[in-house]
Amino acid sequence: MKKDLENIVYLIKEKRYTEVRKTIINFNSVHIGELIEELIEELDVSEAILVFRMLPKNLAAEVFNYISSESQEKIISSITDKELEYIIEEIYFDDMIDLLEEMPAHVVKKILKYSNVEERKLINEFLNYPDYSAGSLMTIEYVDLKKDMTVEEALRHIKDTGLNKETIYTCYVTGKRRKLDGIISLRKLILSDYDIKIKDIMKKDIVHVNTNEDQEEVARVFRKYDLISLPVVDLENRLTGIITIDDVVDVIDQENTEDFQRMAAISPSEEEYLNTGVWTLAKNRLVWLIILMVSATFTGHIIKKFEDVLQSVVILTAFIPMLMDTGGNAGSQSATLVIRSIALGEIKVKDTLKVIWKELRVSLIVGISLSFINFLRIYFIEKVSLYISVTVCITLLFTVVLAKIVGAVLPIIAKKLKLDPAIMASPLITTIVDAASLMVYFSIARAILHI
């Protein structure tokens, strides 16, 4: 891609525009979009617009979907009304909704100028769906059939209307008042006899979602049933639109990014890192850092409470970092696995006891192994007294068990409370486990060392 960009930049500077056009029209539309993004950064915006105008109209409309909202705004502000009108006519309805959500008011007004009354009504309806819901993801560009059609009639209907549909591989059978009666694949239609009725070969067991369903649940349904499209219905089971796999891939990417941010104790942001302001990044991180800093003061209070133990046996202090780090790491391992399993739908709230039982057994194996290795190191290599070595190793066992159970249970509790399980990730679990491990450590020290 870098070599292509350098070549295009060279040709533009040499004003060899015919060669530029011959070069770029053979590119994949995604690559052309990336190229235009790079040209906007490398050269003047006008040069990128020049390249965009060299594209055939249908290719230009397709490429438009693969560039960032910032670049889309620059292009819309620079091209003629006639060019914009063609793009708006050619892009899919759901992509236009996404475009309108990202653009400033003056650009939205310019776009809406080329939509008729019916389209504006639909646009307003789509924009009123809750953010991150199935309704906000769906498109109205699907193939609908009637159950009394024959296969021949259905295929003719697909040929007549399918060109402007986002997908034709799955067709939706609707009855009175757009009620969803069934679905049928294009493959099934092609392989069936022409005189067979659609109602005799359609599938009636339909997987669908409601318009208000959360986008994370939509992604889970796609993954579970291996779908390429999914019908969206309202409360009366009327077909209002479909969601296609390309939109769900974006959702999965967005949800994964959000989980990573939460697990790192950062407030989620949809902005790309390099496009996000310094103050915004600081604000997203500062709130959680303050919460964790304040909660970490409990650890200091615990150490202060057991100050007499530390003064009596100063060497106990040397093992505090190891115990706290091991506990935090052990808890993070369990939390990461459980959070991911919850996201994939593998663990439900009802599985809490199963998770605790599994993590208890795992933690005992891990804890005993770590304690045994640690005892050999402390007692035989570092020559620490037997009682202190035993104190540290017993504490380590209890810490690992406690950490793994806490790390596994907290995300499930968050799920039960309808919170994002990812917030119960490494930083928060580490803070809780640190305080608990210190309590255990000093309590065991008092009991064994008789302090």
GROMACS .gro file of C-alpha atoms in nm, residues 97 101 120-131 133 135-136 211-212:
model
   19
   97ILE     CA    1  -2.800   0.646   0.877
  101GLU     CA    2  -2.517   1.022   1.290
  120ARG     CA    3  -3.699   1.148   0.563
  121LYS     CA    4  -3.973   0.984   0.766
  122LEU     CA    5  -3.779   0.657   0.767
  123ILE     CA    6  -3.456   0.836   0.855
  124ASN     CA    7  -3.619   1.007   1.154
  125GLU     CA    8  -3.762   0.673   1.266
  126PHE     CA    9  -3.419   0.504   1.247
  127LEU     CA   10  -3.244   0.789   1.426
  128ASN     CA   11  -3.490   0.754   1.715
  129TYR     CA   12  -3.391   0.395   1.790
  130PRO     CA   13  -3.174   0.361   2.104
  131ASP     CA   14  -2.801   0.377   2.048
  133SER     CA   15  -2.971  -0.137   1.953
  135GLY     CA   16  -3.294  -0.095   1.532
  136SER     CA   17  -2.995   0.137   1.495
  211THR     CA   18  -3.566  -0.363   1.743
  212ASN     CA   19  -3.466  -0.271   2.101
   0.00000   0.00000   0.00000
